[in-house]
């Protein structure tokens, strides 16, 4: 287990050394990883840190407002790029292609903004399990800072690259970050797109954003899972009022895990599940069916794509 009193000064030193006199840009997502990196870098290089938040349009409900509130006083630059991401995703159904399209778009937008700031170094919140899964070729990992390969930075700084998630949370506590950041569930860089099977469209994003809001509201406080969310599986037949309809099928996923590499479904009582299902179908007219995902990882991944 990491020792914050040793790790924090060493990380600050590492960032100082790597940055020299240059400006360092960080893509802040509001998750614990990028927030810890930004906090460490703010201590190391102060005003030479340029934090940028890109609203991909694939974020959770209320997220952009929340981030603006929390990070307002470190001169956070907020970039609205939802339409650009939707356009880049049009017609793509293959999961890897989707991840690549989002990663590439992210880099374009980020590079564009970073250039304006004159930063030459990139700070990334990559953690140990991210590296293992990427190196093992399991998936293209998009860790909000994007894929550095083609980026025009002279240096990539990854101060938490050897930490597990629970260690990052411990460091967040030691750095006095707000508890809501310290205990935040992980949220994937590609956002709601990896919770939508098939093509990403505006309607699907709207439906899953609403369903995810309900799932988090009903499950987070009560069960404190490692992660929970809603996913959009596709269309199925249903009956609403007197009509047979073609409606969306929403899956509820709630898992416990240490590091995301393996996971077990949370045992949620049936009465709670049916209540959540009823809420989703009542509040989102185009949802016809709700299912609970009982699969551990492996064989299933936590996300759907
Ligand atoms: P999977 O779905 O591979 O996810 O079992 C394991 C953990 O990683 C998160 N995840 C991501 N996080 N960029 C991220 O920053 C990504 O591209 C990405 N894909 C999955 C996922 O939410 C889970 O916590």
PDB file of C-alpha atoms and ligand atoms in Angstrom:
ATOM      1  CA  UNK A   1       0.000   0.000   0.000  1.00  0.00           C
ATOM      2  CA  UNK A   2       1.239   3.461  -0.903  1.00  0.00           C
ATOM      3  CA  UNK A   3       2.490   5.793   1.847  1.00  0.00           C
ATOM      4  CA  UNK A   4       1.131   9.308   1.150  1.00  0.00           C
ATOM      5  CA  UNK A   5       3.833  11.043   3.224  1.00  0.00           C
ATOM      6  CA  UNK A   6       6.448   9.506   0.947  1.00  0.00           C
ATOM      7  CA  UNK A   7       4.531   9.466  -2.320  1.00  0.00           C
ATOM      8  CA  UNK A   8       3.323  13.085  -2.375  1.00  0.00           C
ATOM      9  CA  UNK A   9       6.718  14.846  -2.022  1.00  0.00           C
ATOM     10  CA  UNK A  10       8.293  12.404  -4.491  1.00  0.00           C
ATOM     11  CA  UNK A  11       5.533  13.012  -7.070  1.00  0.00           C
ATOM     12  CA  UNK A  12       5.813  16.797  -6.642  1.00  0.00           C
ATOM     13  CA  UNK A  13       9.560  16.549  -7.168  1.00  0.00           C
ATOM     14  CA  UNK A  14       9.070  14.376 -10.254  1.00  0.00           C
ATOM     15  CA  UNK A  15       6.618  16.862 -11.797  1.00  0.00           C
ATOM     16  CA  UNK A  16       8.879  19.834 -11.030  1.00  0.00           C
ATOM     17  CA  UNK A  17      11.839  18.116 -12.619  1.00  0.00           C
ATOM     18  CA  UNK A  18       9.935  16.932 -15.682  1.00  0.00           C
ATOM     19  CA  UNK A  19       8.284  20.297 -16.291  1.00  0.00           C
ATOM     20  CA  UNK A  20      11.375  22.469 -15.903  1.00  0.00           C
ATOM     21  CA  UNK A  21      10.197  25.972 -16.779  1.00  0.00           C
ATOM     22  CA  UNK A  22       7.526  24.800 -19.210  1.00  0.00           C
ATOM     23  CA  UNK A  23       3.755  24.989 -18.944  1.00  0.00           C
ATOM     24  CA  UNK A  24       1.942  21.708 -18.273  1.00  0.00           C
ATOM     25  CA  UNK A  25      -1.523  20.945 -19.515  1.00  0.00           C
ATOM     26  CA  UNK A  26      -3.882  18.441 -17.897  1.00  0.00           C
ATOM     27  CA  UNK A  27      -7.219  17.135 -19.107  1.00  0.00           C
ATOM     28  CA  UNK A  28      -9.359  17.271 -16.026  1.00  0.00           C
ATOM     29  CA  UNK A  29     -12.362  14.945 -16.016  1.00  0.00           C
ATOM     30  CA  UNK A  30     -13.472  15.404 -12.424  1.00  0.00           C
ATOM     31  CA  UNK A  31     -12.575  11.798 -11.672  1.00  0.00           C
ATOM     32  CA  UNK A  32     -10.219  10.992  -8.839  1.00  0.00           C
ATOM     33  CA  UNK A  33      -7.225  10.172 -11.085  1.00  0.00           C
ATOM     34  CA  UNK A  34      -7.022  13.415 -13.044  1.00  0.00           C
ATOM     35  CA  UNK A  35      -7.970  15.445  -9.964  1.00  0.00           C
ATOM     36  CA  UNK A  36      -5.108  13.967  -7.928  1.00  0.00           C
ATOM     37  CA  UNK A  37      -2.709  14.654 -10.796  1.00  0.00           C
ATOM     38  CA  UNK A  38      -3.904  18.247 -11.081  1.00  0.00           C
ATOM     39  CA  UNK A  39      -3.622  18.786  -7.321  1.00  0.00           C
ATOM     40  CA  UNK A  40      -0.067  17.406  -7.274  1.00  0.00           C
ATOM     41  CA  UNK A  41       0.895  19.534 -10.265  1.00  0.00           C
ATOM     42  CA  UNK A  42      -0.666  22.667  -8.769  1.00  0.00           C
ATOM     43  CA  UNK A  43       1.560  22.132  -5.726  1.00  0.00           C
ATOM     44  CA  UNK A  44       4.581  21.489  -7.933  1.00  0.00           C
ATOM     45  CA  UNK A  45       4.314  24.219 -10.555  1.00  0.00           C
ATOM     46  CA  UNK A  46       1.441  26.513  -9.480  1.00  0.00           C
ATOM     47  CA  UNK A  47       0.266  28.800 -12.273  1.00  0.00           C
ATOM     48  CA  UNK A  48       2.160  26.935 -14.954  1.00  0.00           C
ATOM     49  CA  UNK A  49      -0.506  24.221 -14.754  1.00  0.00           C
ATOM     50  CA  UNK A  50      -3.207  24.614 -17.425  1.00  0.00           C
ATOM     51  CA  UNK A  51      -6.281  22.498 -16.547  1.00  0.00           C
ATOM     52  CA  UNK A  52      -8.716  21.865 -19.402  1.00  0.00           C
ATOM     53  CA  UNK A  53     -12.099  20.159 -19.169  1.00  0.00           C
ATOM     54  CA  UNK A  54     -13.595  18.912 -22.425  1.00  0.00           C
ATOM     55  CA  UNK A  55     -17.338  18.369 -22.439  1.00  0.00           C
ATOM     56  CA  UNK A  56     -17.574  15.524 -24.950  1.00  0.00           C
ATOM     57  CA  UNK A  57     -21.366  15.469 -24.772  1.00  0.00           C
ATOM     58  CA  UNK A  58     -20.888  11.933 -23.431  1.00  0.00           C
ATOM     59  CA  UNK A  59     -20.701  12.940 -19.786  1.00  0.00           C
ATOM     60  CA  UNK A  60     -23.177  12.219 -17.039  1.00  0.00           C
ATOM     61  CA  UNK A  61     -26.098  14.511 -16.259  1.00  0.00           C
ATOM     62  CA  UNK A  62     -25.036  17.697 -14.479  1.00  0.00           C
ATOM     63  CA  UNK A  63     -21.355  16.797 -14.734  1.00  0.00           C
ATOM     64  CA  UNK A  64     -20.094  19.899 -16.515  1.00  0.00           C
ATOM     65  CA  UNK A  65     -21.812  22.194 -14.014  1.00  0.00           C
ATOM     66  CA  UNK A  66     -20.418  20.172 -11.121  1.00  0.00           C
ATOM     67  CA  UNK A  67     -16.871  20.343 -12.424  1.00  0.00           C
ATOM     68  CA  UNK A  68     -17.100  24.068 -13.061  1.00  0.00           C
ATOM     69  CA  UNK A  69     -18.183  24.547  -9.452  1.00  0.00           C
ATOM     70  CA  UNK A  70     -15.465  22.382  -7.911  1.00  0.00           C
ATOM     71  CA  UNK A  71     -12.536  23.555 -10.016  1.00  0.00           C
ATOM     72  CA  UNK A  72     -13.653  27.112 -10.745  1.00  0.00           C
ATOM     73  CA  UNK A  73     -10.891  28.646  -8.676  1.00  0.00           C
ATOM     74  CA  UNK A  74      -7.993  26.982 -10.499  1.00  0.00           C
ATOM     75  CA  UNK A  75      -8.868  28.759 -13.759  1.00  0.00           C
ATOM     76  CA  UNK A  76     -10.367  25.696 -15.393  1.00  0.00           C
ATOM     77  CA  UNK A  77     -10.859  26.048 -19.136  1.00  0.00           C
ATOM     78  CA  UNK A  78     -14.139  24.458 -20.196  1.00  0.00           C
ATOM     79  CA  UNK A  79     -14.473  23.381 -23.837  1.00  0.00           C
ATOM     80  CA  UNK A  80     -17.931  22.488 -25.201  1.00  0.00           C
ATOM     81  CA  UNK A  81     -17.353  19.889 -27.925  1.00  0.00           C
ATOM     82  CA  UNK A  82     -20.472  17.676 -27.839  1.00  0.00           C
ATOM     83  CA  UNK A  83     -21.497  18.239 -31.459  1.00  0.00           C
ATOM     84  CA  UNK A  84     -18.000  17.507 -32.690  1.00  0.00           C
ATOM     85  CA  UNK A  85     -17.928  14.169 -30.871  1.00  0.00           C
ATOM     86  CA  UNK A  86     -21.384  13.124 -32.087  1.00  0.00           C
ATOM     87  CA  UNK A  87     -20.391  13.924 -35.660  1.00  0.00           C
ATOM     88  CA  UNK A  88     -17.194  11.875 -35.295  1.00  0.00           C
ATOM     89  CA  UNK A  89     -19.218   8.907 -34.007  1.00  0.00           C
ATOM     90  CA  UNK A  90     -21.909   8.939 -36.702  1.00  0.00           C
ATOM     91  CA  UNK A  91     -22.242   5.577 -38.438  1.00  0.00           C
ATOM     92  CA  UNK A  92     -19.675   3.753 -36.274  1.00  0.00           C
ATOM     93  CA  UNK A  93     -20.874   0.530 -34.657  1.00  0.00           C
ATOM     94  CA  UNK A  94     -17.676  -1.396 -33.898  1.00  0.00           C
ATOM     95  CA  UNK A  95     -16.663  -0.953 -30.218  1.00  0.00           C
ATOM     96  CA  UNK A  96     -12.959  -0.487 -30.917  1.00  0.00           C
ATOM     97  CA  UNK A  97     -13.680   1.946 -33.746  1.00  0.00           C
ATOM     98  CA  UNK A  98     -15.872   3.934 -31.397  1.00  0.00           C
ATOM     99  CA  UNK A  99     -13.143   4.126 -28.758  1.00  0.00           C
ATOM    100  CA  UNK A 100     -10.634   5.169 -31.416  1.00  0.00           C
ATOM    101  CA  UNK A 101     -12.933   7.841 -32.864  1.00  0.00           C
ATOM    102  CA  UNK A 102     -13.488   9.324 -29.416  1.00  0.00           C
ATOM    103  CA  UNK A 103      -9.795   9.127 -28.503  1.00  0.00           C
ATOM    104  CA  UNK A 104      -8.799  10.811 -31.746  1.00  0.00           C
ATOM    105  CA  UNK A 105     -11.406  13.541 -31.459  1.00  0.00           C
ATOM    106  CA  UNK A 106     -10.329  14.096 -27.884  1.00  0.00           C
ATOM    107  CA  UNK A 107      -6.745  14.568 -28.979  1.00  0.00           C
ATOM    108  CA  UNK A 108      -7.723  17.003 -31.743  1.00  0.00           C
ATOM    109  CA  UNK A 109      -9.794  19.171 -29.414  1.00  0.00           C
ATOM    110  CA  UNK A 110      -7.266  18.931 -26.625  1.00  0.00           C
ATOM    111  CA  UNK A 111      -4.311  19.747 -28.860  1.00  0.00           C
ATOM    112  CA  UNK A 112      -6.140  22.714 -30.271  1.00  0.00           C
ATOM    113  CA  UNK A 113      -6.795  24.091 -26.778  1.00  0.00           C
ATOM    114  CA  UNK A 114      -3.372  23.152 -25.405  1.00  0.00           C
ATOM    115  CA  UNK A 115      -1.668  24.961 -28.273  1.00  0.00           C
ATOM    116  CA  UNK A 116      -3.426  28.183 -27.357  1.00  0.00           C
ATOM    117  CA  UNK A 117      -1.946  27.933 -23.853  1.00  0.00           C
ATOM    118  CA  UNK A 118       1.637  27.406 -25.021  1.00  0.00           C
ATOM    119  CA  UNK A 119       2.056  24.241 -22.919  1.00  0.00           C
ATOM    120  CA  UNK A 120       4.641  21.678 -24.039  1.00  0.00           C
ATOM    121  CA  UNK A 121       4.144  19.008 -21.346  1.00  0.00           C
ATOM    122  CA  UNK A 122       1.135  16.780 -20.858  1.00  0.00           C
ATOM    123  CA  UNK A 123       0.108  15.517 -17.426  1.00  0.00           C
ATOM    124  CA  UNK A 124      -1.903  12.265 -17.508  1.00  0.00           C
ATOM    125  CA  UNK A 125      -3.782  10.398 -14.787  1.00  0.00           C
ATOM    126  CA  UNK A 126      -2.899   6.948 -16.086  1.00  0.00           C
ATOM    127  CA  UNK A 127      -2.942   4.371 -13.275  1.00  0.00           C
ATOM    128  CA  UNK A 128      -1.449   0.895 -13.049  1.00  0.00           C
ATOM    129  CA  UNK A 129      -4.478  -1.164 -14.219  1.00  0.00           C
ATOM    130  CA  UNK A 130      -4.866   1.168 -17.255  1.00  0.00           C
ATOM    131  CA  UNK A 131      -1.333   0.363 -18.352  1.00  0.00           C
ATOM    132  CA  UNK A 132      -1.774  -3.382 -17.879  1.00  0.00           C
ATOM    133  CA  UNK A 133      -5.007  -3.485 -19.897  1.00  0.00           C
ATOM    134  CA  UNK A 134      -3.604  -1.303 -22.679  1.00  0.00           C
ATOM    135  CA  UNK A 135      -0.293  -3.166 -22.875  1.00  0.00           C
ATOM    136  CA  UNK A 136      -2.147  -6.473 -22.905  1.00  0.00           C
ATOM    137  CA  UNK A 137      -4.110  -5.240 -25.915  1.00  0.00           C
ATOM    138  CA  UNK A 138      -7.422  -5.765 -24.120  1.00  0.00           C
ATOM    139  CA  UNK A 139      -8.818  -2.429 -25.231  1.00  0.00           C
ATOM    140  CA  UNK A 140      -7.746   0.977 -26.472  1.00  0.00           C
ATOM    141  CA  UNK A 141      -7.637   2.808 -23.235  1.00  0.00           C
ATOM    142  CA  UNK A 142      -8.745   6.337 -23.389  1.00  0.00           C
ATOM    143  CA  UNK A 143      -7.704   7.928 -20.156  1.00  0.00           C
ATOM    144  CA  UNK A 144      -9.181  11.369 -20.712  1.00  0.00           C
ATOM    145  CA  UNK A 145      -5.726  12.738 -21.562  1.00  0.00           C
ATOM    146  CA  UNK A 146      -6.162  10.710 -24.705  1.00  0.00           C
ATOM    147  CA  UNK A 147      -3.641   8.538 -26.480  1.00  0.00           C
ATOM    148  CA  UNK A 148      -0.353  10.377 -26.348  1.00  0.00           C
ATOM    149  CA  UNK A 149       1.202   8.733 -29.423  1.00  0.00           C
ATOM    150  CA  UNK A 150       0.462  11.411 -31.987  1.00  0.00           C
ATOM    151  CA  UNK A 151       0.307  14.335 -29.643  1.00  0.00           C
ATOM    152  CA  UNK A 152       2.535  17.315 -30.050  1.00  0.00           C
ATOM    153  CA  UNK A 153       4.007  17.371 -26.561  1.00  0.00           C
ATOM    154  CA  UNK A 154       7.661  17.119 -25.731  1.00  0.00           C
ATOM    155  CA  UNK A 155       6.941  15.335 -22.480  1.00  0.00           C
ATOM    156  CA  UNK A 156       4.248  13.144 -20.929  1.00  0.00           C
ATOM    157  CA  UNK A 157       4.141  13.141 -17.127  1.00  0.00           C
ATOM    158  CA  UNK A 158       2.266  10.293 -15.427  1.00  0.00           C
ATOM    159  CA  UNK A 159       2.795  10.711 -11.688  1.00  0.00           C
ATOM    160  CA  UNK A 160       0.307   8.033 -10.543  1.00  0.00           C
ATOM    161  CA  UNK A 161       1.202   5.385 -13.129  1.00  0.00           C
ATOM    162  CA  UNK A 162       2.159   2.778 -10.486  1.00  0.00           C
ATOM    163  CA  UNK A 163      -0.880   3.209  -8.234  1.00  0.00           C
ATOM    164  CA  UNK A 164      -4.077   1.209  -7.914  1.00  0.00           C
ATOM    165  CA  UNK A 165      -7.394   3.011  -7.632  1.00  0.00           C
ATOM    166  CA  UNK A 166      -7.681   2.584  -3.855  1.00  0.00           C
ATOM    167  CA  UNK A 167      -4.199   4.035  -3.478  1.00  0.00           C
ATOM    168  CA  UNK A 168      -5.145   7.037  -5.619  1.00  0.00           C
ATOM    169  CA  UNK A 169      -8.130   7.603  -3.324  1.00  0.00           C
ATOM    170  CA  UNK A 170      -5.846   7.526  -0.306  1.00  0.00           C
ATOM    171  CA  UNK A 171      -3.604  10.149  -1.883  1.00  0.00           C
ATOM    172  CA  UNK A 172      -6.700  12.245  -2.699  1.00  0.00           C
ATOM    173  CA  UNK A 173      -7.611  12.176   1.004  1.00  0.00           C
ATOM    174  CA  UNK A 174      -4.098  13.145   2.038  1.00  0.00           C
ATOM    175  CA  UNK A 175      -4.233  16.053  -0.441  1.00  0.00           C
ATOM    176  CA  UNK A 176      -7.529  17.219   1.123  1.00  0.00           C
ATOM    177  CA  UNK A 177      -9.506  16.951  -2.098  1.00  0.00           C
ATOM    178  CA  UNK A 178     -13.291  17.096  -1.484  1.00  0.00           C
ATOM    179  CA  UNK A 179     -14.726  13.731  -0.315  1.00  0.00           C
ATOM    180  CA  UNK A 180     -17.046  13.666  -3.339  1.00  0.00           C
ATOM    181  CA  UNK A 181     -13.960  13.468  -5.560  1.00  0.00           C
ATOM    182  CA  UNK A 182     -12.052  11.099  -3.317  1.00  0.00           C
ATOM    183  CA  UNK A 183     -14.894   8.569  -3.297  1.00  0.00           C
ATOM    184  CA  UNK A 184     -16.176   9.115  -6.823  1.00  0.00           C
ATOM    185  CA  UNK A 185     -16.948   6.008  -8.818  1.00  0.00           C
ATOM    186  CA  UNK A 186     -14.701   5.458 -11.807  1.00  0.00           C
ATOM    187  CA  UNK A 187     -16.120   6.844 -15.056  1.00  0.00           C
ATOM    188  CA  UNK A 188     -14.536   5.811 -18.358  1.00  0.00           C
ATOM    189  CA  UNK A 189     -12.820   8.361 -20.596  1.00  0.00           C
ATOM    190  CA  UNK A 190     -15.055   7.525 -23.591  1.00  0.00           C
ATOM    191  CA  UNK A 191     -18.012   8.247 -21.330  1.00  0.00           C
ATOM    192  CA  UNK A 192     -21.548   7.097 -22.028  1.00  0.00           C
ATOM    193  CA  UNK A 193     -20.464   5.872 -25.485  1.00  0.00           C
ATOM    194  CA  UNK A 194     -19.126   2.603 -24.022  1.00  0.00           C
ATOM    195  CA  UNK A 195     -22.517   2.084 -22.377  1.00  0.00           C
ATOM    196  CA  UNK A 196     -24.369   2.168 -25.686  1.00  0.00           C
ATOM    197  CA  UNK A 197     -24.322  -0.915 -27.893  1.00  0.00           C
ATOM    198  CA  UNK A 198     -23.938   0.033 -31.557  1.00  0.00           C
ATOM    199  CA  UNK A 199     -24.015   3.488 -33.064  1.00  0.00           C
ATOM    200  CA  UNK A 200     -24.000   6.465 -30.716  1.00  0.00           C
ATOM    201  CA  UNK A 201     -26.834   8.870 -31.497  1.00  0.00           C
ATOM    202  CA  UNK A 202     -28.140  11.934 -29.701  1.00  0.00           C
ATOM    203  CA  UNK A 203     -31.318  10.115 -28.703  1.00  0.00           C
ATOM    204  CA  UNK A 204     -29.451   7.130 -27.240  1.00  0.00           C
ATOM    205  CA  UNK A 205     -27.142   9.407 -25.278  1.00  0.00           C
ATOM    206  CA  UNK A 206     -30.126  11.297 -23.879  1.00  0.00           C
ATOM    207  CA  UNK A 207     -31.900   8.084 -22.850  1.00  0.00           C
ATOM    208  CA  UNK A 208     -28.873   6.521 -21.177  1.00  0.00           C
ATOM    209  CA  UNK A 209     -27.889   9.755 -19.449  1.00  0.00           C
ATOM    210  CA  UNK A 210     -31.323   9.903 -17.825  1.00  0.00           C
ATOM    211  CA  UNK A 211     -31.325   6.183 -16.934  1.00  0.00           C
ATOM    212  CA  UNK A 212     -27.830   6.449 -15.487  1.00  0.00           C
ATOM    213  CA  UNK A 213     -28.932   9.370 -13.327  1.00  0.00           C
ATOM    214  CA  UNK A 214     -31.716   7.232 -11.850  1.00  0.00           C
ATOM    215  CA  UNK A 215     -29.452   4.195 -11.316  1.00  0.00           C
ATOM    216  CA  UNK A 216     -26.831   6.265  -9.495  1.00  0.00           C
ATOM    217  CA  UNK A 217     -29.476   8.014  -7.375  1.00  0.00           C
ATOM    218  CA  UNK A 218     -30.987   4.677  -6.331  1.00  0.00           C
ATOM    219  CA  UNK A 219     -27.847   2.592  -5.840  1.00  0.00           C
ATOM    220  CA  UNK A 220     -24.783   4.688  -4.898  1.00  0.00           C
ATOM    221  CA  UNK A 221     -25.806   5.821  -1.406  1.00  0.00           C
ATOM    222  CA  UNK A 222     -27.614   2.658  -0.476  1.00  0.00           C
ATOM    223  CA  UNK A 223     -25.146   0.007  -1.644  1.00  0.00           C
ATOM    224  CA  UNK A 224     -21.852   1.875  -2.005  1.00  0.00           C
ATOM    225  CA  UNK A 225     -20.813  -0.293  -4.961  1.00  0.00           C
ATOM    226  CA  UNK A 226     -17.412   0.081  -6.582  1.00  0.00           C
ATOM    227  CA  UNK A 227     -19.253   1.166  -9.707  1.00  0.00           C
ATOM    228  CA  UNK A 228     -22.840   1.270 -10.962  1.00  0.00           C
ATOM    229  CA  UNK A 229     -24.473   2.605 -14.099  1.00  0.00           C
ATOM    230  CA  UNK A 230     -27.043   2.035 -16.837  1.00  0.00           C
ATOM    231  CA  UNK A 231     -26.289   0.741 -20.331  1.00  0.00           C
ATOM    232  CA  UNK A 232     -28.374   0.815 -23.500  1.00  0.00           C
ATOM    233  CA  UNK A 233     -28.616  -2.596 -25.126  1.00  0.00           C
ATOM    234  CA  UNK A 234     -30.843  -1.944 -28.130  1.00  0.00           C
ATOM    235  CA  UNK A 235     -34.478  -1.949 -29.131  1.00  0.00           C
ATOM    236  CA  UNK A 236     -37.123  -4.458 -28.109  1.00  0.00           C
ATOM    237  CA  UNK A 237     -40.877  -4.782 -28.176  1.00  0.00           C
ATOM    238  CA  UNK A 238     -42.974  -3.445 -25.338  1.00  0.00           C
ATOM    239  CA  UNK A 239     -46.475  -2.215 -24.536  1.00  0.00           C
ATOM    240  CA  UNK A 240     -47.125   1.277 -23.306  1.00  0.00           C
ATOM    241  CA  UNK A 241     -50.739   2.352 -22.899  1.00  0.00           C
ATOM    242  CA  UNK A 242     -52.685   0.442 -25.539  1.00  0.00           C
ATOM    243  CA  UNK A 243     -49.822   0.297 -28.001  1.00  0.00           C
ATOM    244  CA  UNK A 244     -47.097  -2.164 -28.795  1.00  0.00           C
ATOM    245  CA  UNK A 245     -43.965  -0.098 -29.132  1.00  0.00           C
ATOM    246  CA  UNK A 246     -40.377  -0.506 -30.106  1.00  0.00           C
ATOM    247  CA  UNK A 247     -38.601   0.698 -26.965  1.00  0.00           C
ATOM    248  CA  UNK A 248     -35.077   0.780 -25.593  1.00  0.00           C
ATOM    249  CA  UNK A 249     -33.715  -2.014 -23.399  1.00  0.00           C
ATOM    250  CA  UNK A 250     -31.733  -0.655 -20.448  1.00  0.00           C
ATOM    251  CA  UNK A 251     -29.355  -2.780 -18.376  1.00  0.00           C
ATOM    252  CA  UNK A 252     -28.495  -1.917 -14.789  1.00  0.00           C
ATOM    253  CA  UNK A 253     -24.925  -2.800 -13.832  1.00  0.00           C
ATOM    254  CA  UNK A 254     -23.591  -2.625 -10.260  1.00  0.00           C
ATOM    255  CA  UNK A 255     -20.297  -4.266  -9.296  1.00  0.00           C
ATOM    256  CA  UNK A 256     -17.803  -4.538  -6.495  1.00  0.00           C
ATOM    257  CA  UNK A 257     -14.115  -4.678  -7.293  1.00  0.00           C
ATOM    258  CA  UNK A 258     -10.718  -3.680  -5.966  1.00  0.00           C
ATOM    259  CA  UNK A 259      -9.057  -2.438  -9.106  1.00  0.00           C
ATOM    260  CA  UNK A 260     -11.469  -3.014 -11.981  1.00  0.00           C
ATOM    261  CA  UNK A 261      -9.511  -6.016 -13.229  1.00  0.00           C
ATOM    262  CA  UNK A 262     -12.026  -8.445 -11.763  1.00  0.00           C
ATOM    263  CA  UNK A 263     -15.512  -7.630 -10.469  1.00  0.00           C
ATOM    264  CA  UNK A 264     -18.599  -9.219  -8.917  1.00  0.00           C
ATOM    265  CA  UNK A 265     -22.207  -8.143  -9.343  1.00  0.00           C
ATOM    266  CA  UNK A 266     -23.757  -6.502  -6.287  1.00  0.00           C
ATOM    267  CA  UNK A 267     -26.583  -8.537  -4.718  1.00  0.00           C
ATOM    268  CA  UNK A 268     -29.386  -6.019  -4.862  1.00  0.00           C
ATOM    269  CA  UNK A 269     -32.712  -7.218  -3.408  1.00  0.00           C
ATOM    270  CA  UNK A 270     -35.355  -7.942  -6.014  1.00  0.00           C
ATOM    271  CA  UNK A 271     -37.774  -5.381  -4.550  1.00  0.00           C
ATOM    272  CA  UNK A 272     -35.191  -2.626  -5.039  1.00  0.00           C
ATOM    273  CA  UNK A 273     -34.424  -3.755  -8.580  1.00  0.00           C
ATOM    274  CA  UNK A 274     -38.070  -3.753  -9.600  1.00  0.00           C
ATOM    275  CA  UNK A 275     -38.535  -0.301  -8.077  1.00  0.00           C
ATOM    276  CA  UNK A 276     -35.580   1.054 -10.047  1.00  0.00           C
ATOM    277  CA  UNK A 277     -36.903  -0.653 -13.196  1.00  0.00           C
ATOM    278  CA  UNK A 278     -40.327   0.938 -12.710  1.00  0.00           C
ATOM    279  CA  UNK A 279     -38.778   4.358 -12.217  1.00  0.00           C
ATOM    280  CA  UNK A 280     -36.763   4.067 -15.413  1.00  0.00           C
ATOM    281  CA  UNK A 281     -39.697   2.946 -17.581  1.00  0.00           C
ATOM    282  CA  UNK A 282     -42.008   5.536 -16.012  1.00  0.00           C
ATOM    283  CA  UNK A 283     -39.626   8.478 -16.296  1.00  0.00           C
ATOM    284  CA  UNK A 284     -38.142   7.697 -19.707  1.00  0.00           C
ATOM    285  CA  UNK A 285     -41.015   7.111 -22.130  1.00  0.00           C
ATOM    286  CA  UNK A 286     -38.963   5.358 -24.810  1.00  0.00           C
ATOM    287  CA  UNK A 287     -37.627   2.652 -22.473  1.00  0.00           C
ATOM    288  CA  UNK A 288     -39.662  -0.555 -22.696  1.00  0.00           C
ATOM    289  CA  UNK A 289     -37.557  -3.008 -20.696  1.00  0.00           C
ATOM    290  CA  UNK A 290     -35.026  -3.028 -17.848  1.00  0.00           C
ATOM    291  CA  UNK A 291     -32.702  -5.926 -16.975  1.00  0.00           C
ATOM    292  CA  UNK A 292     -30.117  -6.500 -14.236  1.00  0.00           C
ATOM    293  CA  UNK A 293     -26.662  -7.705 -15.248  1.00  0.00           C
ATOM    294  CA  UNK A 294     -25.583 -10.627 -13.037  1.00  0.00           C
ATOM    295  CA  UNK A 295     -22.255 -11.325 -14.780  1.00  0.00           C
ATOM    296  CA  UNK A 296     -18.913 -11.116 -12.980  1.00  0.00           C
ATOM    297  CA  UNK A 297     -15.702  -9.967 -14.691  1.00  0.00           C
ATOM    298  CA  UNK A 298     -14.458 -12.205 -16.200  1.00  0.00           C
ATOM    299  CA  UNK A 299     -16.126 -13.235 -18.441  1.00  0.00           C
ATOM    300  CA  UNK A 300     -17.934  -9.885 -18.885  1.00  0.00           C
ATOM    301  CA  UNK A 301     -16.116  -6.575 -18.702  1.00  0.00           C
ATOM    302  CA  UNK A 302     -17.536  -3.905 -16.415  1.00  0.00           C
ATOM    303  CA  UNK A 303     -18.432  -1.553 -19.262  1.00  0.00           C
ATOM    304  CA  UNK A 304     -20.353  -2.817 -22.286  1.00  0.00           C
ATOM    305  CA  UNK A 305     -17.925  -1.953 -25.061  1.00  0.00           C
TER     306      UNK A 305
HETATM  307  P1  LIG B   1     -13.797  -2.813 -18.141  1.00  0.00           P
HETATM  308  O1  LIG B   1     -15.042  -2.391 -18.838  1.00  0.00           O
HETATM  309  O2  LIG B   1     -12.651  -2.984 -19.081  1.00  0.00           O
HETATM  310  O3  LIG B   1     -13.423  -1.606 -17.189  1.00  0.00           O
HETATM  311  O4  LIG B   1     -13.996  -4.015 -17.261  1.00  0.00           O
HETATM  312  C1  LIG B   1     -12.571  -1.654 -16.072  1.00  0.00           C
HETATM  313  C2  LIG B   1     -12.613  -0.294 -15.409  1.00  0.00           C
HETATM  314  O5  LIG B   1     -12.032   0.669 -16.280  1.00  0.00           O
HETATM  315  C3  LIG B   1     -12.975   1.662 -16.632  1.00  0.00           C
HETATM  316  N1  LIG B   1     -12.777   1.942 -18.045  1.00  0.00           N
HETATM  317  C4  LIG B   1     -12.109   3.007 -18.511  1.00  0.00           C
HETATM  318  N2  LIG B   1     -11.556   4.043 -17.849  1.00  0.00           N
HETATM  319  N3  LIG B   1     -10.873   4.941 -19.916  1.00  0.00           N
HETATM  320  C5  LIG B   1     -10.965   5.022 -18.566  1.00  0.00           C
HETATM  321  O6  LIG B   1     -10.482   5.999 -18.005  1.00  0.00           O
HETATM  322  C6  LIG B   1     -11.404   3.920 -20.635  1.00  0.00           C
HETATM  323  O7  LIG B   1     -11.297   3.874 -21.851  1.00  0.00           O
HETATM  324  C7  LIG B   1     -12.052   2.908 -19.888  1.00  0.00           C
HETATM  325  N4  LIG B   1     -12.704   1.775 -20.246  1.00  0.00           N
HETATM  326  C8  LIG B   1     -13.121   1.202 -19.095  1.00  0.00           C
HETATM  327  C9  LIG B   1     -14.330   1.077 -16.329  1.00  0.00           C
HETATM  328  O8  LIG B   1     -15.292   2.085 -16.068  1.00  0.00           O
HETATM  329  C10 LIG B   1     -14.025   0.209 -15.142  1.00  0.00           C
HETATM  330  O9  LIG B   1     -13.983   0.972 -13.960  1.00  0.00           O
END
